[in-house]
Tab-separated table of C-alpha atoms and ligand atoms in Angstrom:
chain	number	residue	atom	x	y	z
A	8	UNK	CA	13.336	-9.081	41.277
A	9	UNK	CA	10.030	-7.098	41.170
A	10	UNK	CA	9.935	-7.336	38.032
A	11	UNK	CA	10.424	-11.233	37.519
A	12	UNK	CA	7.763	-11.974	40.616
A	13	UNK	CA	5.341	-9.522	38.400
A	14	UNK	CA	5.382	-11.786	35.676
A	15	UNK	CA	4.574	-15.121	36.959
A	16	UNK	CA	0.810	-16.514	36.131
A	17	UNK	CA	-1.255	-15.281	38.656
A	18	UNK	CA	-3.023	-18.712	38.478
A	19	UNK	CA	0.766	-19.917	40.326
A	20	UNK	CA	0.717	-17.530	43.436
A	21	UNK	CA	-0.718	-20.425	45.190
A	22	UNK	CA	-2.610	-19.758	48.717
A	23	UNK	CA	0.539	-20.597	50.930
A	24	UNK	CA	2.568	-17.728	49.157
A	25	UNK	CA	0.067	-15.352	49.399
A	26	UNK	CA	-0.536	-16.181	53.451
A	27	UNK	CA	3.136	-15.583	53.465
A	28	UNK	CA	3.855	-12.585	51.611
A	29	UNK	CA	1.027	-10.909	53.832
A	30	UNK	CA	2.361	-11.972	57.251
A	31	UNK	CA	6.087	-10.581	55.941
A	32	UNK	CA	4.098	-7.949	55.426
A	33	UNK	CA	1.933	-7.412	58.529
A	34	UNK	CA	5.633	-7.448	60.057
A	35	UNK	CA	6.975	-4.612	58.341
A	36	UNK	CA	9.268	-5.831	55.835
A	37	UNK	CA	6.906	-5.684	52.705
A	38	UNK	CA	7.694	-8.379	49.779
A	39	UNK	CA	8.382	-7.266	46.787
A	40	UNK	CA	4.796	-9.120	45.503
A	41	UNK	CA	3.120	-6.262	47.407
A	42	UNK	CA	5.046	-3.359	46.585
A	43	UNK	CA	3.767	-2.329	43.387
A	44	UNK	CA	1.607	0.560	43.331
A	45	UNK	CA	-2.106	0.722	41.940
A	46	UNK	CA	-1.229	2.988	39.092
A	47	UNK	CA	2.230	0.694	38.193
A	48	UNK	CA	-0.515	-2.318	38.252
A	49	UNK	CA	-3.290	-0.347	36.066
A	50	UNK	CA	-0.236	0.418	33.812
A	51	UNK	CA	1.025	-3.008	33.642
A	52	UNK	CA	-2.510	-4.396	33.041
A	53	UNK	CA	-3.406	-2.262	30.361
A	54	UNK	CA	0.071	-2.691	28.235
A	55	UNK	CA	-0.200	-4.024	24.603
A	56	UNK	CA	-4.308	-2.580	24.366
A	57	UNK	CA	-5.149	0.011	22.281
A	58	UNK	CA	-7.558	1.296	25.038
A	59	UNK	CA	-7.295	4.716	26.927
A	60	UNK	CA	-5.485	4.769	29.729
A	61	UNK	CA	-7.247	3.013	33.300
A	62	UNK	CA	-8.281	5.101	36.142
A	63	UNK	CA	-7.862	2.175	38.512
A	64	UNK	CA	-11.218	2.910	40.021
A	65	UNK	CA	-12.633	0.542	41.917
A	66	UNK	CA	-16.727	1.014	42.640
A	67	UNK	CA	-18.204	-1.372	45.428
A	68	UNK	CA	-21.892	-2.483	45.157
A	69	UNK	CA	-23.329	-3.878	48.443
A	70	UNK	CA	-21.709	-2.097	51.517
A	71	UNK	CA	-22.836	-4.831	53.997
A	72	UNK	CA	-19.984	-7.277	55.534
A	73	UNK	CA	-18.413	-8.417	52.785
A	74	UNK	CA	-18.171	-4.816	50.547
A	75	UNK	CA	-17.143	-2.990	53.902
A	76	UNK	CA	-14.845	-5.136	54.114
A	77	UNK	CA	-13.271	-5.556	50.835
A	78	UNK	CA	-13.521	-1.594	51.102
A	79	UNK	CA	-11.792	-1.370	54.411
A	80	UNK	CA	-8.775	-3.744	52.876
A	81	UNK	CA	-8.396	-1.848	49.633
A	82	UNK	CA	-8.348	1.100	51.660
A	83	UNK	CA	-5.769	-0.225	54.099
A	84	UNK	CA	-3.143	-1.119	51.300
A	85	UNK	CA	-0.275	0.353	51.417
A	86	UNK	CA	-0.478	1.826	48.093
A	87	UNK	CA	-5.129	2.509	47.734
A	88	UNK	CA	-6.697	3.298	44.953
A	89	UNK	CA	-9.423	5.332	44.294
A	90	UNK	CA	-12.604	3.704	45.402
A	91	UNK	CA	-16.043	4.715	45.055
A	92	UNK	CA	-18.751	3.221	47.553
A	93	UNK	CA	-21.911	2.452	45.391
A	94	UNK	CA	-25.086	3.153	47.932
A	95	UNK	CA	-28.548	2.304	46.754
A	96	UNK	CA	-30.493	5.583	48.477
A	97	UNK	CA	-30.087	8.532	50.714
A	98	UNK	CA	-31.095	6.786	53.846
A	99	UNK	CA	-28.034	4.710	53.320
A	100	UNK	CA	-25.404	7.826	52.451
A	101	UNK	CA	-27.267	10.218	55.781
A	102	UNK	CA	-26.105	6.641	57.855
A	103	UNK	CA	-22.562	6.636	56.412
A	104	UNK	CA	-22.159	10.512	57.124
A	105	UNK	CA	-22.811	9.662	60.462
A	106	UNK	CA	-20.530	7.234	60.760
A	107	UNK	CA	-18.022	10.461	59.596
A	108	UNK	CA	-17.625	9.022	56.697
A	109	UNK	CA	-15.369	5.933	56.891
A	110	UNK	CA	-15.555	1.961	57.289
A	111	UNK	CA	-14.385	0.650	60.844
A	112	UNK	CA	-13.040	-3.217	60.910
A	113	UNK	CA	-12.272	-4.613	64.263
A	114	UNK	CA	-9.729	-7.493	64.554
A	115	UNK	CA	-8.829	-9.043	68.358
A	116	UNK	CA	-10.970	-6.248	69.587
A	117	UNK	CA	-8.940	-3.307	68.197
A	118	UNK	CA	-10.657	-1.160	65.594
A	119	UNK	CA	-9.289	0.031	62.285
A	120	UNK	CA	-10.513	2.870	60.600
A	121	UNK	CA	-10.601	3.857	57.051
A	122	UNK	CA	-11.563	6.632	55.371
A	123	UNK	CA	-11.262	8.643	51.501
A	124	UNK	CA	-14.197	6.482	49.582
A	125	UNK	CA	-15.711	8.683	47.182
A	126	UNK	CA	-19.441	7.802	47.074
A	127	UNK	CA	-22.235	7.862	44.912
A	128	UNK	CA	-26.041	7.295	45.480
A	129	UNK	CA	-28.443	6.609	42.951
A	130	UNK	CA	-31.907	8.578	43.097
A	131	UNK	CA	-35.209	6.972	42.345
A	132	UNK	CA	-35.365	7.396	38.671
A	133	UNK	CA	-32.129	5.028	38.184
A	134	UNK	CA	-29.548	7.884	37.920
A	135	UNK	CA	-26.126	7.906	39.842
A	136	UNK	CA	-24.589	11.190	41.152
A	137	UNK	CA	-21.113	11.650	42.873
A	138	UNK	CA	-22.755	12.836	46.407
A	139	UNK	CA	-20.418	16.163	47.228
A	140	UNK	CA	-17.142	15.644	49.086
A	141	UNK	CA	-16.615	17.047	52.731
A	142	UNK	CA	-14.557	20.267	51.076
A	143	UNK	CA	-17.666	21.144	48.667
A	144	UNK	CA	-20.414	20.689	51.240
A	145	UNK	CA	-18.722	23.692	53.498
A	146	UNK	CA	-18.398	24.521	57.017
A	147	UNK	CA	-21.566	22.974	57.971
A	148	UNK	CA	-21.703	20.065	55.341
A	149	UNK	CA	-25.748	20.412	55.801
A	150	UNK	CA	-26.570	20.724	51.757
A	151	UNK	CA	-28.367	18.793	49.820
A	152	UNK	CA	-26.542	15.253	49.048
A	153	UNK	CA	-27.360	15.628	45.562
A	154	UNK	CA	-26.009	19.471	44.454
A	155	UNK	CA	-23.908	17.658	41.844
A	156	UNK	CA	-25.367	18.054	38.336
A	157	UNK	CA	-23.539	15.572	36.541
A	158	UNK	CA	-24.681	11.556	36.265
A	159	UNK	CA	-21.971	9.613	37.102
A	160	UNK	CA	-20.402	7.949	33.567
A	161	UNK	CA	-18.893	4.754	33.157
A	162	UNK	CA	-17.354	2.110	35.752
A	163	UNK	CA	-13.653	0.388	34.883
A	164	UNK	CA	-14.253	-2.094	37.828
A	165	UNK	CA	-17.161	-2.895	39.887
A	166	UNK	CA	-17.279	-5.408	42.893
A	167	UNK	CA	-20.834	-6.479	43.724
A	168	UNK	CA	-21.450	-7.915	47.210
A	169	UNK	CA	-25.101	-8.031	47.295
A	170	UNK	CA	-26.812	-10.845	48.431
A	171	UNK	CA	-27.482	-13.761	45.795
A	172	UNK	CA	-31.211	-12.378	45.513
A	173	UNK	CA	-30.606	-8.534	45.149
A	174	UNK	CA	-27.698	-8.844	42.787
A	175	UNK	CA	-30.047	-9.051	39.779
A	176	UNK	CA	-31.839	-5.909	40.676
A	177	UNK	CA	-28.794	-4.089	41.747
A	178	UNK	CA	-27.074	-4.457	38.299
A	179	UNK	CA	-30.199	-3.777	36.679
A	180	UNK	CA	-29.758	-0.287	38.120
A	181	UNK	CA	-25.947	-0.122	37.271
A	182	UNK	CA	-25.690	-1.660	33.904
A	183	UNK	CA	-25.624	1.269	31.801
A	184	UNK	CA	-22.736	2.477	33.224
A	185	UNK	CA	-20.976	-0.946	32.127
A	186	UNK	CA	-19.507	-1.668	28.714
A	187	UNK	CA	-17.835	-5.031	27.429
A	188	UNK	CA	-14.539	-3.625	28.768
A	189	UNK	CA	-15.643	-3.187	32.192
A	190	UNK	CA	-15.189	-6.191	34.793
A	191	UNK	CA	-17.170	-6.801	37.184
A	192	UNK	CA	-16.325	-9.368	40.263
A	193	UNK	CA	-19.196	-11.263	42.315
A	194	UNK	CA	-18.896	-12.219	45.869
A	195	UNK	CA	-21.510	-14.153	47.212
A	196	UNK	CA	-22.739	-17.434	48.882
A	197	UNK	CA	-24.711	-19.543	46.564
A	198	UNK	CA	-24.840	-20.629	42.957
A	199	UNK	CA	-26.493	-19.603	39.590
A	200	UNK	CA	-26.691	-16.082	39.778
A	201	UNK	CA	-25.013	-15.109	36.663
A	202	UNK	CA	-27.069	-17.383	34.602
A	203	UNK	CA	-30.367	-15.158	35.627
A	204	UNK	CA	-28.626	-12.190	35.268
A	205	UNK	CA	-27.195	-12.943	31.689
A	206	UNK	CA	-30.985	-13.743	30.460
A	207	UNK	CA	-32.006	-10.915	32.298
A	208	UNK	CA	-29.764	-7.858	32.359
A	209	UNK	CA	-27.031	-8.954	29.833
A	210	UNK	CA	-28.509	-11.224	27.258
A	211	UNK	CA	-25.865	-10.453	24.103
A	212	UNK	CA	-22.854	-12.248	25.068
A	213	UNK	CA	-20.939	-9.048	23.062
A	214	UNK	CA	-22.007	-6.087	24.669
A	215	UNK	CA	-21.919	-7.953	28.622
A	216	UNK	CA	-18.790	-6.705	30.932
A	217	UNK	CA	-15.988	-9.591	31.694
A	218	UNK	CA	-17.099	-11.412	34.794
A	219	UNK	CA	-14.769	-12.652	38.246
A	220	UNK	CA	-16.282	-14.699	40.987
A	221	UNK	CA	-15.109	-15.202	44.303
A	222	UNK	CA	-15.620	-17.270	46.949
A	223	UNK	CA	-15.343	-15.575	50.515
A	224	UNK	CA	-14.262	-17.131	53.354
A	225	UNK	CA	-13.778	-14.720	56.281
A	226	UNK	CA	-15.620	-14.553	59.033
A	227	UNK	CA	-17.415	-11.242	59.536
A	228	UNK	CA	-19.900	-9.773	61.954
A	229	UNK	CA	-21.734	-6.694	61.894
A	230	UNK	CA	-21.404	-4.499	64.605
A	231	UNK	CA	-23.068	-1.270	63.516
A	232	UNK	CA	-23.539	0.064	60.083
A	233	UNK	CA	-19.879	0.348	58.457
A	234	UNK	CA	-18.464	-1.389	61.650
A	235	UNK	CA	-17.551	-4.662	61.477
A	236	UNK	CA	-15.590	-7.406	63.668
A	237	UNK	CA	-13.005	-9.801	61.858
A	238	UNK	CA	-13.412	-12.950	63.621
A	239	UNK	CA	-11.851	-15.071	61.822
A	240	UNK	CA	-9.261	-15.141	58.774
A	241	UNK	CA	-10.368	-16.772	55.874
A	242	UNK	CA	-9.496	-16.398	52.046
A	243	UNK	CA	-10.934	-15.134	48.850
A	244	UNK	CA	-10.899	-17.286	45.639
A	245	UNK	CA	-11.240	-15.604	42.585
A	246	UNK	CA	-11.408	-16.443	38.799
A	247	UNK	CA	-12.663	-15.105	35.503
A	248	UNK	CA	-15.489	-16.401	34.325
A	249	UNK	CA	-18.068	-16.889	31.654
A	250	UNK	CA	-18.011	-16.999	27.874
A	251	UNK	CA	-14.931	-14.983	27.243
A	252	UNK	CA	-12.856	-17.753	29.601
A	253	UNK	CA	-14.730	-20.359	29.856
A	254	UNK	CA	-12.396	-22.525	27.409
A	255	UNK	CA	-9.015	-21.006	28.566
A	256	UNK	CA	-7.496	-23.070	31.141
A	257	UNK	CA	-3.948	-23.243	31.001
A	258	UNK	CA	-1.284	-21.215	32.591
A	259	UNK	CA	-1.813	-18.627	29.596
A	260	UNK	CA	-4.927	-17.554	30.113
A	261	UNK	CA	-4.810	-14.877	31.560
A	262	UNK	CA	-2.919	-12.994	28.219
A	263	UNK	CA	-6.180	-12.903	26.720
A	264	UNK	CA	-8.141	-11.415	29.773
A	265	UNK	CA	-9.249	-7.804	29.453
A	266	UNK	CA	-6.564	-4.755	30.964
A	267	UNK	CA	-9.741	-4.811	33.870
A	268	UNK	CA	-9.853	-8.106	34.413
A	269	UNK	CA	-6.475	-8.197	34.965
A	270	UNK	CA	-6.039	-4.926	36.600
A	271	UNK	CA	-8.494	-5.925	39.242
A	272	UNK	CA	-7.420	-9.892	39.761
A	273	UNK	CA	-4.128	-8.174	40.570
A	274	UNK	CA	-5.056	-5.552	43.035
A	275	UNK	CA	-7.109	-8.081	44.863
A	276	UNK	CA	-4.578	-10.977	45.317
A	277	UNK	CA	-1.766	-8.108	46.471
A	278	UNK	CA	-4.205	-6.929	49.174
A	279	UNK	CA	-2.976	-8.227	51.669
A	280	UNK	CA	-5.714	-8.039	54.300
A	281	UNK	CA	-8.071	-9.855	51.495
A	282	UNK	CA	-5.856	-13.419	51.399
A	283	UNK	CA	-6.842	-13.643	48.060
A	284	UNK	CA	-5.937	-16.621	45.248
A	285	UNK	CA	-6.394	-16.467	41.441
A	286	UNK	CA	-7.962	-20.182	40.288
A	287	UNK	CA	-8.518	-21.299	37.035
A	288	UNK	CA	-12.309	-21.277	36.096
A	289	UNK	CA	-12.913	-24.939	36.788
A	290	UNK	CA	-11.089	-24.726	40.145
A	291	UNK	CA	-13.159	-22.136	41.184
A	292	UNK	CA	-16.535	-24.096	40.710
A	293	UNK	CA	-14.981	-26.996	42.784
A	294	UNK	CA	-14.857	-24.498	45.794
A	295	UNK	CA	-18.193	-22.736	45.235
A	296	UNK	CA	-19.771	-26.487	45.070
A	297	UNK	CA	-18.208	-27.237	47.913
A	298	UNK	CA	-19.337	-24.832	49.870
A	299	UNK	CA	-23.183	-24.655	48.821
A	300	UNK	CA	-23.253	-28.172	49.870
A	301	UNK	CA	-22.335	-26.813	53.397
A	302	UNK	CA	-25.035	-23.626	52.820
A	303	UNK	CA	-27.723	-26.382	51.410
A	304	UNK	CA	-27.574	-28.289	54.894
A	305	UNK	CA	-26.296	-25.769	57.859
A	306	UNK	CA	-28.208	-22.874	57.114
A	307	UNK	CA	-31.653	-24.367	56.544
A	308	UNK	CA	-31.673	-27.106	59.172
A	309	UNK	CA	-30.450	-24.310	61.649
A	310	UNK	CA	-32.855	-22.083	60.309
A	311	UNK	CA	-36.038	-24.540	60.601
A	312	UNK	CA	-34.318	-26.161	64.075
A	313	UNK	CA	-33.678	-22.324	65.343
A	314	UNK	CA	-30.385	-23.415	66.720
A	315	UNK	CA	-26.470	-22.798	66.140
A	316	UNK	CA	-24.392	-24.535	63.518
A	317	UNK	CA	-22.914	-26.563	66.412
A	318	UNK	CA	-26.085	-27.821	67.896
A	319	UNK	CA	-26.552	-29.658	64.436
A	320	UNK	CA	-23.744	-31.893	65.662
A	321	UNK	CA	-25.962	-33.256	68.557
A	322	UNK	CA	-28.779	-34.405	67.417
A	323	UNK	CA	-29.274	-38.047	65.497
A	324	UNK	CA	-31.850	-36.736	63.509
A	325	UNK	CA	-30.497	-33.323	62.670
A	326	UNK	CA	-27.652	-35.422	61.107
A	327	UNK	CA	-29.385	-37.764	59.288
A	328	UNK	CA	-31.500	-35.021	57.560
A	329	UNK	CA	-27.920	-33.616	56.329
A	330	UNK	CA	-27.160	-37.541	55.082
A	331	UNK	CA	-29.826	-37.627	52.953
A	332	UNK	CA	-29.930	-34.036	51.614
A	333	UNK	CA	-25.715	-34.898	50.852
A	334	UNK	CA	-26.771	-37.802	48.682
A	335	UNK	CA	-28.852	-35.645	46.332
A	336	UNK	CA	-26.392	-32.988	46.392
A	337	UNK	CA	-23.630	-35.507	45.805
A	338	UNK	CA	-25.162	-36.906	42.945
A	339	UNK	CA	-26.172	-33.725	41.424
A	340	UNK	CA	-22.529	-32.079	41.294
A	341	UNK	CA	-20.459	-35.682	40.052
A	342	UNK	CA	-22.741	-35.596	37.035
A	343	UNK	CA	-22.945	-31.356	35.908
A	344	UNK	CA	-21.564	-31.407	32.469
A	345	UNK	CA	-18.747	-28.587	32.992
A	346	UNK	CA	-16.909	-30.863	36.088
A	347	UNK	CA	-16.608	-33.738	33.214
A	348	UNK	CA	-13.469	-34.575	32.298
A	349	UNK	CA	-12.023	-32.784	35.927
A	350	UNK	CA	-10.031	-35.495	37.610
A	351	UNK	CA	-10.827	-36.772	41.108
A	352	UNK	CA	-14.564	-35.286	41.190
A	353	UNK	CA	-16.334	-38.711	42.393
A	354	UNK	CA	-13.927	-38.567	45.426
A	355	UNK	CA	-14.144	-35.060	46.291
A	356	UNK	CA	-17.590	-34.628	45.944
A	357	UNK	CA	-18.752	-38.112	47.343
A	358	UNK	CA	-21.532	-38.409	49.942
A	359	UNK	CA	-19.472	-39.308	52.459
A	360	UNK	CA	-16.600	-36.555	51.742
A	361	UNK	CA	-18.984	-33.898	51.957
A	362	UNK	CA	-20.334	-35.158	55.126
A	363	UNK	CA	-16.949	-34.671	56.851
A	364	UNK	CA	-16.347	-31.333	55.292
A	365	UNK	CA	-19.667	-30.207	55.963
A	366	UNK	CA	-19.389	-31.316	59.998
A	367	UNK	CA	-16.389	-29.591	60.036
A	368	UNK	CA	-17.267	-26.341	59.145
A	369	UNK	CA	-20.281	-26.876	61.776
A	370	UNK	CA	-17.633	-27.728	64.482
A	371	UNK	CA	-15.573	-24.470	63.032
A	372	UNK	CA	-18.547	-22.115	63.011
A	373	UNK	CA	-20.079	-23.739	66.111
A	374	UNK	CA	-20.884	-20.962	68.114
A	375	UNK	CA	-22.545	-18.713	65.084
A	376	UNK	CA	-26.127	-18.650	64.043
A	377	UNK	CA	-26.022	-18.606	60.121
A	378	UNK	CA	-27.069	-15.746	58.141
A	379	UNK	CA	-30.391	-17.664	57.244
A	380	UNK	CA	-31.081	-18.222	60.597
A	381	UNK	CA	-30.706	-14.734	60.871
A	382	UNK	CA	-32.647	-13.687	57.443
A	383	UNK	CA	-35.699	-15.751	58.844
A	384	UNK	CA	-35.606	-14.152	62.074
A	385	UNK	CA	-35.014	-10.693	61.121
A	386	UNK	CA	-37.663	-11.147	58.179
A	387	UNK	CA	-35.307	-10.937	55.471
A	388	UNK	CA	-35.492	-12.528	52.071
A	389	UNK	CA	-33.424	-15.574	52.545
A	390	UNK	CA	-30.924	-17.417	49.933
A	391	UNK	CA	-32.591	-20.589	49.586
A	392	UNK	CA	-33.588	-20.542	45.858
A	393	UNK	CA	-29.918	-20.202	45.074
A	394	UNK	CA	-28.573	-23.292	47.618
A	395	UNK	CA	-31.006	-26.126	47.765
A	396	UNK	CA	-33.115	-24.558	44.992
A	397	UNK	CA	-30.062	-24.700	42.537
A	398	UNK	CA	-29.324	-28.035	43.528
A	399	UNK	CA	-32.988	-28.775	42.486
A	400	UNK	CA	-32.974	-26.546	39.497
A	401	UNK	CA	-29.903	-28.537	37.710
A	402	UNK	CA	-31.135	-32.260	39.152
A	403	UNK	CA	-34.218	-31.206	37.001
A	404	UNK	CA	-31.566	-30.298	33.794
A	405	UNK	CA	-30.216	-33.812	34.569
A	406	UNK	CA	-32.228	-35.965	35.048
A	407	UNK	CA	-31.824	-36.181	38.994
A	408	UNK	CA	-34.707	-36.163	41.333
A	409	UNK	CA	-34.172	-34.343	44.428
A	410	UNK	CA	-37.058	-34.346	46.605
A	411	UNK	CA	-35.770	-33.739	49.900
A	412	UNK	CA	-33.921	-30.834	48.820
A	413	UNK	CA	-37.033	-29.318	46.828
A	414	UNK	CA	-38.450	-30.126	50.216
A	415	UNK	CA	-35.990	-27.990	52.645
A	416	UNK	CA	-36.589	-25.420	50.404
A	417	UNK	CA	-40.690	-25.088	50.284
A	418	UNK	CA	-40.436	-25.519	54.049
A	419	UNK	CA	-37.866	-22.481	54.633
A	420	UNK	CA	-40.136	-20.403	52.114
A	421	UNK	CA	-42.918	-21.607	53.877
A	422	UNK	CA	-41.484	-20.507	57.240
A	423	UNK	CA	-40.727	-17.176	56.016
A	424	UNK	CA	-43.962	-16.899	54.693
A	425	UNK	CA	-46.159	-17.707	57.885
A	426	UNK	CA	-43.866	-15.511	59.647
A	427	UNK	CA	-44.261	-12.453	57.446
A	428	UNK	CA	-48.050	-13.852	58.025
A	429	UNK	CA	-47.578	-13.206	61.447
A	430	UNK	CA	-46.534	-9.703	61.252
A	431	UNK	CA	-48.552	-8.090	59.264
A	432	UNK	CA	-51.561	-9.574	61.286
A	433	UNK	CA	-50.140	-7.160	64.453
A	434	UNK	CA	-50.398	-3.372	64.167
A	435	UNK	CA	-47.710	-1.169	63.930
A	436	UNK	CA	-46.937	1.329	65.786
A	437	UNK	CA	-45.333	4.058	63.750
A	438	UNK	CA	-44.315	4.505	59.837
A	439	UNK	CA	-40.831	4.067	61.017
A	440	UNK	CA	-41.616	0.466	61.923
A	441	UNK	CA	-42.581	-0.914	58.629
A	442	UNK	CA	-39.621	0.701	57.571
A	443	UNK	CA	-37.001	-0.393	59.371
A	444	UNK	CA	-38.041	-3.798	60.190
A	445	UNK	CA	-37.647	-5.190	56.335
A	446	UNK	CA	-34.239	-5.282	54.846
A	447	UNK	CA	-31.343	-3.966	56.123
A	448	UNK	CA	-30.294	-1.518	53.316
A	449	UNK	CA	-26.512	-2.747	51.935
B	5	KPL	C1	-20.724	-21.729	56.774
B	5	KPL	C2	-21.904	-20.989	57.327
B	5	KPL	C3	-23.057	-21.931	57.501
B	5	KPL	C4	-21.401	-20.499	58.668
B	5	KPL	O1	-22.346	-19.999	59.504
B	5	KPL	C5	-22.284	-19.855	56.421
B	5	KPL	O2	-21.605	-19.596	55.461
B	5	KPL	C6	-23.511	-19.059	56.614
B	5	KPL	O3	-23.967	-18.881	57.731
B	5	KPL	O4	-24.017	-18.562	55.599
């Protein structure tokens, strides 16, 4: 039975059987879908290659919400593997050893805590080291983070759940340790990432690592450092992507994807706590559009109104700023070149269908502030260039003028501008100050 469920397309275990399988499982009586182990999986995944043999590591880039909690779930599997938590300085590692080492996720109010991540922290001169587990650090576990002599060597699997605007510079720092048989799988809001990063950090298409993206859907708020609340359950949409899978669409595919690639699409749809879905390539863009249409009008109207996603609903004008902004963004998506051909686009991405979808998720969400709301007011970069300034950036490749989008997005960089303005015209009053009122480290 195992066996026969093991074999079907991934692209076929459609969201409704994965919901299932993980409530049968929640309840104790685990399917056989989610019974395989992550060494039977690496295994399975790396049959009929000539490669060595796969670790099953897992490293996670970007311990904010979303990596803690794709940490936490992998963690919470029945069967984890190894995971390594990537952290991007010592500050960072000194915060997770006071949190005693482990990732807490709290769902209706209980919390859940995981621990066993290895971890590794880079230094300033771009090198990784494996920081020292709690059995070599001693009694006292007071030495020095970095007593390990040996760089860290190459990464099997790496999840990266920086924001839009760090993940270039975050895999500049990590792309040595990536060869064309790693895989590496993106989670974040917005679009057009992996074009910069491919001119940047990986311009020859034959020595770049196999790509996944997802698109997230939980909802997630940070509590402390490596404590988070579950608030509400969402899914996680994943595909392969780029130019080794861009033309494979059928049921096949995934044959020709690489042992990681499918090592790592299976842990992630059998973990349970994740609700994860495998989509073909050109499915996967239909969600991701869909949902920076939502980011291009929620989070910058909130963020230049200073009000919740449901207070959008109240206001005439509020809503006919979103009206107009939709038409651009409607325009832009029914005529990119790679949605040609897809059936059903003009309906699905029409004006007026995005309107509903996007006051729905307002009505959802009413009672949150969005995360650019809260990147402006806690001074933080924000994500605009890759929502309304994508939308801009491919109406320009086609032709399409969008004016009031390339206007949202001067006035939230404006904003963020007169605001930083603001600051630095008042003194501080320690070091610490300028330190810790910038980014929040990930
Ligand atoms: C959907 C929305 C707008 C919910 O707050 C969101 O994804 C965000 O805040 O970034």
């Amino acid at each position: 039975m195992q066996h026969i469920l093991r074999c079907r397309s991934l692209w076929r275990a459609s969201t409704l059987e994965t919901c299932f399988g993980s409530r049968l499982h929640v309840y104790g009586e685990p399917k056989a879908r989610f019974a395989s182990t992550w060494a039977q999986d690496a295994e399975e995944a790396n049959r009929g290659s000539n490669g060595p043999p796969l670790s099953g590591r897992v490293h996670i880039l970007g311990i904010g919400n979303v990596g803690s909690f794709i940490a936490h779930s992998l963690a919470a599997r029945s069967s984890p593997p190894p995971i390594t938590l990537c952290m991007h300085n010592k500050l960072l590692y000194n915060a997770y050893r006071q949190r005693k080492e482990s990732i807490a996720v709290s769902i209706h109010g209980m919390d859940n805590i995981q621990k066993g991540f290895d971890v590794e922290v880079v230094d300033p001169n771009g090198t990784w080291y494996p920081a020292p587990s709690k059995h070599d650090r001693g009694p006292g576990g007071t030495e020095s983070p970095f007593f390990n002599p040996e760089a860290s060597g190459p990464i099997e699997n790496l999840i990266v759940c920086t924001k839009a605007h760090h993940t270039v510079l975050a895999m500049e720092e990590i792309a040595h340790r990536l060869t064309p048989e790693s895989t590496v799988c993106f989670i974040h809001n917005g679009m057009g990432v992996i074009d910069i990063l491919n001119q940047k950090v990986f311009p020859n298409p034959e020595t770049r690592p196999n790509y996944i993206q997802g698109v997230f859907s939980h909802g997630l708020t940070r509590k402390e450092q490596f404590s988070i609340a579950h608030m509400g359950v969402g899914t996680t949409i994943l595909s392969p992507v780029g130019h080794r899978v861009a033309h494979l669409t059928g049921p096949d595919a995934e044959k020709s994807w690489a042992p990681t690639t499918k090592y790592l699409m299976q842990l992630l749809t059998l973990t349970p706590a994740l609700v994860a879905t495998a989509e073909t390539p050109a499915g996967l863009i239909q969600y991701q559009l869909e949902k920076l249409a939502v980011n291009c009008c929620i989070n910058p109207i909130t963020a230049l109104g200073e009000c919740n996603n449901g207070e959008l609903l109240y206001s005439f004008s509020y809503t006919r700023v979103m009206r107009l902004l939709l038409f651009e963004i409607s325009a832009v998506i029914c005529a990119l070149p790679e949605l040609q051909g897809v059936p059903g686009i003009e309906d699905r991405f029409s004006a007026e269908r995005l309107r509903r979808y996007v006051v729905s998720i307002a009505r959802m969400t009413a009672r949150n502030e969005s995360s650019m709301l809260q990147d402006i007011n806690n001074r933080r970069t924000t994500e605009i260039e890759y929502f309304n300034g994508y939308i801009v950036r491919r109406g320009e490749e086609l032709g399409i003028k969008c004016a009031l989008n390339y206007m949202i997005k001067h006035l939230i960089t404006g904003k963020a501008t007169a605001l930083a303005q603001r600051d630095r015209a008042e003194v501080p009053f320690s070091h610490e100050d300028i330190m810790f009122d910038g980014e929040e480290p990930q």
